[in-house]
mmCIF file of C-alpha atoms in Angstrom:
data_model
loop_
_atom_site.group_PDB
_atom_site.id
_atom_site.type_symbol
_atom_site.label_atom_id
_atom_site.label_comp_id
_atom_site.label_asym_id
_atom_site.label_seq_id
_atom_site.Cartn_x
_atom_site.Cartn_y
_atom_site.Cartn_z
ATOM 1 C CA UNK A 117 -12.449 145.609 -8.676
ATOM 2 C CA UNK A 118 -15.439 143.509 -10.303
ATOM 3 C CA UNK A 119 -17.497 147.112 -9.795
ATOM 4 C CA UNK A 120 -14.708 149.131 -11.115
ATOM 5 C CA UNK A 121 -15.121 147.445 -14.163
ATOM 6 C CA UNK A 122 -18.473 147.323 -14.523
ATOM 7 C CA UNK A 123 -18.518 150.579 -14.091
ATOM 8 C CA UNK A 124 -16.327 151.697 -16.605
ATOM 9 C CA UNK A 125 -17.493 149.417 -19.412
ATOM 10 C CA UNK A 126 -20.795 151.090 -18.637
ATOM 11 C CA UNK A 127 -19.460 154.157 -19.866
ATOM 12 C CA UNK A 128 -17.019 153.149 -22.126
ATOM 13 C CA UNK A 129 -18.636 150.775 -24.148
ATOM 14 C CA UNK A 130 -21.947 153.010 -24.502
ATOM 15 C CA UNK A 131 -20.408 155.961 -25.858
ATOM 16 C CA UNK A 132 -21.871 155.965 -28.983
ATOM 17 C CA UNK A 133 -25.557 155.556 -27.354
ATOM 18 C CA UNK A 134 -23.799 158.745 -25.282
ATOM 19 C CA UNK A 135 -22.884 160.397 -28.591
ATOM 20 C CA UNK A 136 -26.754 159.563 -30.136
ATOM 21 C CA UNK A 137 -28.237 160.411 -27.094
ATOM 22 C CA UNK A 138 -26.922 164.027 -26.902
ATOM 23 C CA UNK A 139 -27.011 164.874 -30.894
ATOM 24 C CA UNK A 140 -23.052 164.964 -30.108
ATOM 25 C CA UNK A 141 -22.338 163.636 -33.847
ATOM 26 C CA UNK A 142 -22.270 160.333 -36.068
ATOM 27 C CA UNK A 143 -20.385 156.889 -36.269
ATOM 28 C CA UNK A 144 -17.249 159.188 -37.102
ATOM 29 C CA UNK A 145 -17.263 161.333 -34.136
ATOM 30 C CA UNK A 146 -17.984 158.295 -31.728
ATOM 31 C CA UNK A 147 -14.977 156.923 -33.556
ATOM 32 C CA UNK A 148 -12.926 159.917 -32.996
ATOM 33 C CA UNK A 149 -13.460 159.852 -29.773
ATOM 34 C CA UNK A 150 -13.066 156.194 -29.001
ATOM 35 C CA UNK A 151 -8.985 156.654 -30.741
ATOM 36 C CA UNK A 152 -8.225 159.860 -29.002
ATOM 37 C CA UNK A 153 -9.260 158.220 -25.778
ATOM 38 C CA UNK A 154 -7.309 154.727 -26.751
ATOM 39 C CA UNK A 155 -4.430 157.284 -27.728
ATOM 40 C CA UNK A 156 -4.106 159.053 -24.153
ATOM 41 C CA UNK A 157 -4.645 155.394 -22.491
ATOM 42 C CA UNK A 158 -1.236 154.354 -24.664
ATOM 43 C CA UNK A 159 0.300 157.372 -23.260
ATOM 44 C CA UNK A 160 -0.867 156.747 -19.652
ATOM 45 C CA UNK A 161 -0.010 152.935 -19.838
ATOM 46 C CA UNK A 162 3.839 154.324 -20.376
ATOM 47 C CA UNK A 163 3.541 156.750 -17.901
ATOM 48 C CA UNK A 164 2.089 153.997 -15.319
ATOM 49 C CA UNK A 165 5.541 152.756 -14.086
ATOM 50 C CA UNK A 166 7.119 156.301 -12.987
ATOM 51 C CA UNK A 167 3.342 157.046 -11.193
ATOM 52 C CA UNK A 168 3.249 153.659 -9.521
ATOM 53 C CA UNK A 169 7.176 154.463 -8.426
ATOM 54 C CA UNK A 170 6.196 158.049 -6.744
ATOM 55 C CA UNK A 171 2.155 157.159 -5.242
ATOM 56 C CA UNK A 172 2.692 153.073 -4.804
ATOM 57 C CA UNK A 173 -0.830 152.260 -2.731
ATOM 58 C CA UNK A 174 -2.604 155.498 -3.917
ATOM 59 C CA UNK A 175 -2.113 154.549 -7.045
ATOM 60 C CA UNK A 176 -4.984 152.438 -7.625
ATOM 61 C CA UNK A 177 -6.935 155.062 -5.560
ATOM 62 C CA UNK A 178 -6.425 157.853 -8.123
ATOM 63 C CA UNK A 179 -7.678 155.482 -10.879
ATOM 64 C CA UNK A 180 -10.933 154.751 -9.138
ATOM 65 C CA UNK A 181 -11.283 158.992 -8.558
ATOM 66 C CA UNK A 182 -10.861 159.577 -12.342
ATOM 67 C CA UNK A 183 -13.555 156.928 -13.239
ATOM 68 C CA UNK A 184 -15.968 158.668 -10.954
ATOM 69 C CA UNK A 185 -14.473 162.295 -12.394
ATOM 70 C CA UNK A 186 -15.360 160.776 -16.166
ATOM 71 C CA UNK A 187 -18.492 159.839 -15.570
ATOM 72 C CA UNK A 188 -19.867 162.444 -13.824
ATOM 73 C CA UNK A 189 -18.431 165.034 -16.048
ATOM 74 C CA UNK A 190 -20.293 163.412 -18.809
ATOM 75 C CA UNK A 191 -23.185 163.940 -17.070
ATOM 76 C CA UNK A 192 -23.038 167.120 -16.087
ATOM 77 C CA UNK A 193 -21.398 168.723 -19.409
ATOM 78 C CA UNK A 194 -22.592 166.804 -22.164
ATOM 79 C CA UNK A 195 -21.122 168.093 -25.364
ATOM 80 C CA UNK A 196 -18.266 166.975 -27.831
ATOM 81 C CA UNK A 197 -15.927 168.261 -25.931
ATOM 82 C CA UNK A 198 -16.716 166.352 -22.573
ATOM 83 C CA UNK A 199 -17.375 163.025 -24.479
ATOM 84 C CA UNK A 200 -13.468 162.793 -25.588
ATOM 85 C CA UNK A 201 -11.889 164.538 -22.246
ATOM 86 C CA UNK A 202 -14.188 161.847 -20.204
ATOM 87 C CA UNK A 203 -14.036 159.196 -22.450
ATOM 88 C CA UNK A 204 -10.194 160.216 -21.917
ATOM 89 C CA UNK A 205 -10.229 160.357 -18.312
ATOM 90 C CA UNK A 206 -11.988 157.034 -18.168
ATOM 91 C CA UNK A 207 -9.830 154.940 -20.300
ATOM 92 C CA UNK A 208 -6.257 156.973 -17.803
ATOM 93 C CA UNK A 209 -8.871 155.479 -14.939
ATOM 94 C CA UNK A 210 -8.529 151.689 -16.591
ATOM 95 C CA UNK A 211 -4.949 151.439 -17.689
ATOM 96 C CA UNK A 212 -4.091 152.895 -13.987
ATOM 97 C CA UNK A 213 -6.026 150.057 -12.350
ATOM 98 C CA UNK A 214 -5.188 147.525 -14.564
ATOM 99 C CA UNK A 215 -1.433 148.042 -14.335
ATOM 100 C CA UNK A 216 -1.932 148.933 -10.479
ATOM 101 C CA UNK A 217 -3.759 145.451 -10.064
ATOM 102 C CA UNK A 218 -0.754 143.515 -11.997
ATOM 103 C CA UNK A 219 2.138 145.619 -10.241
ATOM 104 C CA UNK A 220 0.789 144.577 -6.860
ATOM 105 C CA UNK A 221 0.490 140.749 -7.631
ATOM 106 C CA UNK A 222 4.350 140.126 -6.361
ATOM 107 C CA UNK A 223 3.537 141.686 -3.097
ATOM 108 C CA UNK A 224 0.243 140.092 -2.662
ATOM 109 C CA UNK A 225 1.224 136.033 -3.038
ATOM 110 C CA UNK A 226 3.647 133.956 -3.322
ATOM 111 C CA UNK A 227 5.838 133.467 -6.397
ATOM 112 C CA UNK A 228 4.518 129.980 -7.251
ATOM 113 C CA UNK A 229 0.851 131.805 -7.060
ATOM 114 C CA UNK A 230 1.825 134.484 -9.130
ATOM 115 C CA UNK A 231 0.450 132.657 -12.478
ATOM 116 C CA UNK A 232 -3.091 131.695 -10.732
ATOM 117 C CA UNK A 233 -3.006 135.462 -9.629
ATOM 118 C CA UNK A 234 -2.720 136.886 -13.152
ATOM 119 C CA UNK A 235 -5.481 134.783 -14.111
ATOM 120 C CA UNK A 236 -7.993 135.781 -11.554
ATOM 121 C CA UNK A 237 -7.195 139.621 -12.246
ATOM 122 C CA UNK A 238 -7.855 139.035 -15.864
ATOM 123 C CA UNK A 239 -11.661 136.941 -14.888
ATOM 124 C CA UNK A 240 -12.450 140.467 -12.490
ATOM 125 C CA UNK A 241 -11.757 142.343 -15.650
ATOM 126 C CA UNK A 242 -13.459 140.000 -18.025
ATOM 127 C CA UNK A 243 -16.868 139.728 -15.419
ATOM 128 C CA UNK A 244 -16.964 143.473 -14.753
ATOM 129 C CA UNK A 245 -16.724 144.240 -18.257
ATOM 130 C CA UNK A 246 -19.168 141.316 -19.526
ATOM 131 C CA UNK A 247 -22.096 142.302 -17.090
ATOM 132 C CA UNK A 248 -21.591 146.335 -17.737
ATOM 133 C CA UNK A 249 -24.179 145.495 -20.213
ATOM 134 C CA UNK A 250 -26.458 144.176 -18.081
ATOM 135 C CA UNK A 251 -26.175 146.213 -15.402
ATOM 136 C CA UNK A 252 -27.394 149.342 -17.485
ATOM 137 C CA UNK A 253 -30.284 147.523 -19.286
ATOM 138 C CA UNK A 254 -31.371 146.398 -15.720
ATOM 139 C CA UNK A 255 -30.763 149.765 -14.581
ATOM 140 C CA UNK A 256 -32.924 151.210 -17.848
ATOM 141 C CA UNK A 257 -35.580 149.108 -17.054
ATOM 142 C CA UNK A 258 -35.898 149.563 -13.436
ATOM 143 C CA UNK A 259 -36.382 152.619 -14.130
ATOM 144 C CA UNK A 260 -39.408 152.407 -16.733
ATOM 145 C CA UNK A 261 -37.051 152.354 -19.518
ATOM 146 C CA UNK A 262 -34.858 155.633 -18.780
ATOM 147 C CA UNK A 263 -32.857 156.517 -21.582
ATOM 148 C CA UNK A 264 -28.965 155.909 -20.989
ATOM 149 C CA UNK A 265 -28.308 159.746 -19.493
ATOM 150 C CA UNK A 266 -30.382 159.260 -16.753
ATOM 151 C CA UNK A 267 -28.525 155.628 -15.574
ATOM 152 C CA UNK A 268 -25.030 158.054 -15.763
ATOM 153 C CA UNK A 269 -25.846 159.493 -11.990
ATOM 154 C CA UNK A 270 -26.762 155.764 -10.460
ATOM 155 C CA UNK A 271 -23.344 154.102 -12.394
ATOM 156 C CA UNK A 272 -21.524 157.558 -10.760
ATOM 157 C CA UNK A 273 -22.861 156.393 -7.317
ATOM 158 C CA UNK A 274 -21.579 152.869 -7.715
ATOM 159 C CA UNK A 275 -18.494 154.125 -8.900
ATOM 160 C CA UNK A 276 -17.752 155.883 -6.202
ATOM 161 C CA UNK A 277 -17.768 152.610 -3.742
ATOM 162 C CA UNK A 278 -14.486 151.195 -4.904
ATOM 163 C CA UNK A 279 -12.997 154.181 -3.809
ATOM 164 C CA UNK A 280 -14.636 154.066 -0.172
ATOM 165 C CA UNK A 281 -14.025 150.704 0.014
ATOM 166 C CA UNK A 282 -10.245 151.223 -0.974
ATOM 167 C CA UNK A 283 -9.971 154.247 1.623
ATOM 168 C CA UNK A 284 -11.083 152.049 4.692
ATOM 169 C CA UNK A 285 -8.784 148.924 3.503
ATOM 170 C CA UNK A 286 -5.629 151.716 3.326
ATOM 171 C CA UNK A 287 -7.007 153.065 6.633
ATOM 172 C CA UNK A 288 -7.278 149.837 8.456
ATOM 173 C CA UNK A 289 -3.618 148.860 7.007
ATOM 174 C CA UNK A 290 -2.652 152.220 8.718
ATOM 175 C CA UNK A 291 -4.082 151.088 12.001
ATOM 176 C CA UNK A 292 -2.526 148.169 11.749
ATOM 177 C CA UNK A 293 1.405 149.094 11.051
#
């Protein structure tokens, strides 16, 4: 989860170097797309309890697909356009596994845990989201000081490990019924 978030503050919370980057637009535009994105995550965290009902486990694995869908369609389609639908699809990708992650905590321990487990899901999301930062500047200077475009493919490659590492947990709970 800790990568999850890292990964998606490193695309959410650089979209206006994204916007700059690509001659995309201004302050405004980077605004507009930061509340149409917030907009569709309101919509998706209302929609999260009928999804959750119908896909349960998979759930969480559809949120980790989108953030790798977001990011590398920014990549490969930078343009006004794919900064709001990925910026969009990113911020579906959070409120999916952030609901997903507090949905499962009954199942997970035991009611007089429950409080301890809410807090411990919260310090995943506040240490993938605090070291985001650092994780692309590192990235930027490992690579001779790469602009933020060419750190998009290596945050797309860690991306995708939450959702290997969620397939062999759901496969190994498989084995194990």
């Amino acid at each position: 989860m800790i990568l999850f978030f890292t990964c998606y503050g490193a695309m959410t919370y650089f979209v206006s170097v994204y916007v700059v980057e690509n001659q995309l637009g201004n302050e405004a535009f980077t605004g507009t797309v930061t509340s149409v994105s917030l907009a569709i995550g309101i919509a998706a965290s209302l929609l999260f309890g009928y999804f959750y009902s119908k896909m349960k486990r998979k759930t969480v694995f559809l949120g980790f697909v989108l953030l790798t869908v977001s990011i590398v369609l920014r990549y490969a389609f930078p343009s006004q356009a794919m900064a709001l639908v990925g910026e969009s699809i990113g911020v579906v990708a959070y409120t999916t596994v952030y609901a997903y992650a507090y949905a499962e905590i009954p199942s997970l321990v035991p009611p007089s845990k429950i409080d301890t487990a809410i807090g411990l899901i919260t310090f995943v999301y506040a240490v993938g989201n605090f070291i985001c930062t650092y994780m692309v500047t590192a990235l930027q200077s490992l690579m001779q000081g790469a602009s933020y475009m060419s750190v998009l493919p290596v945050v797309a490659a860690f991306s995708v490990l939450p959702i290997v590492f969620e397939y062999f947990v759901v496969r190994s709970e498989n084995k194990n019924k």
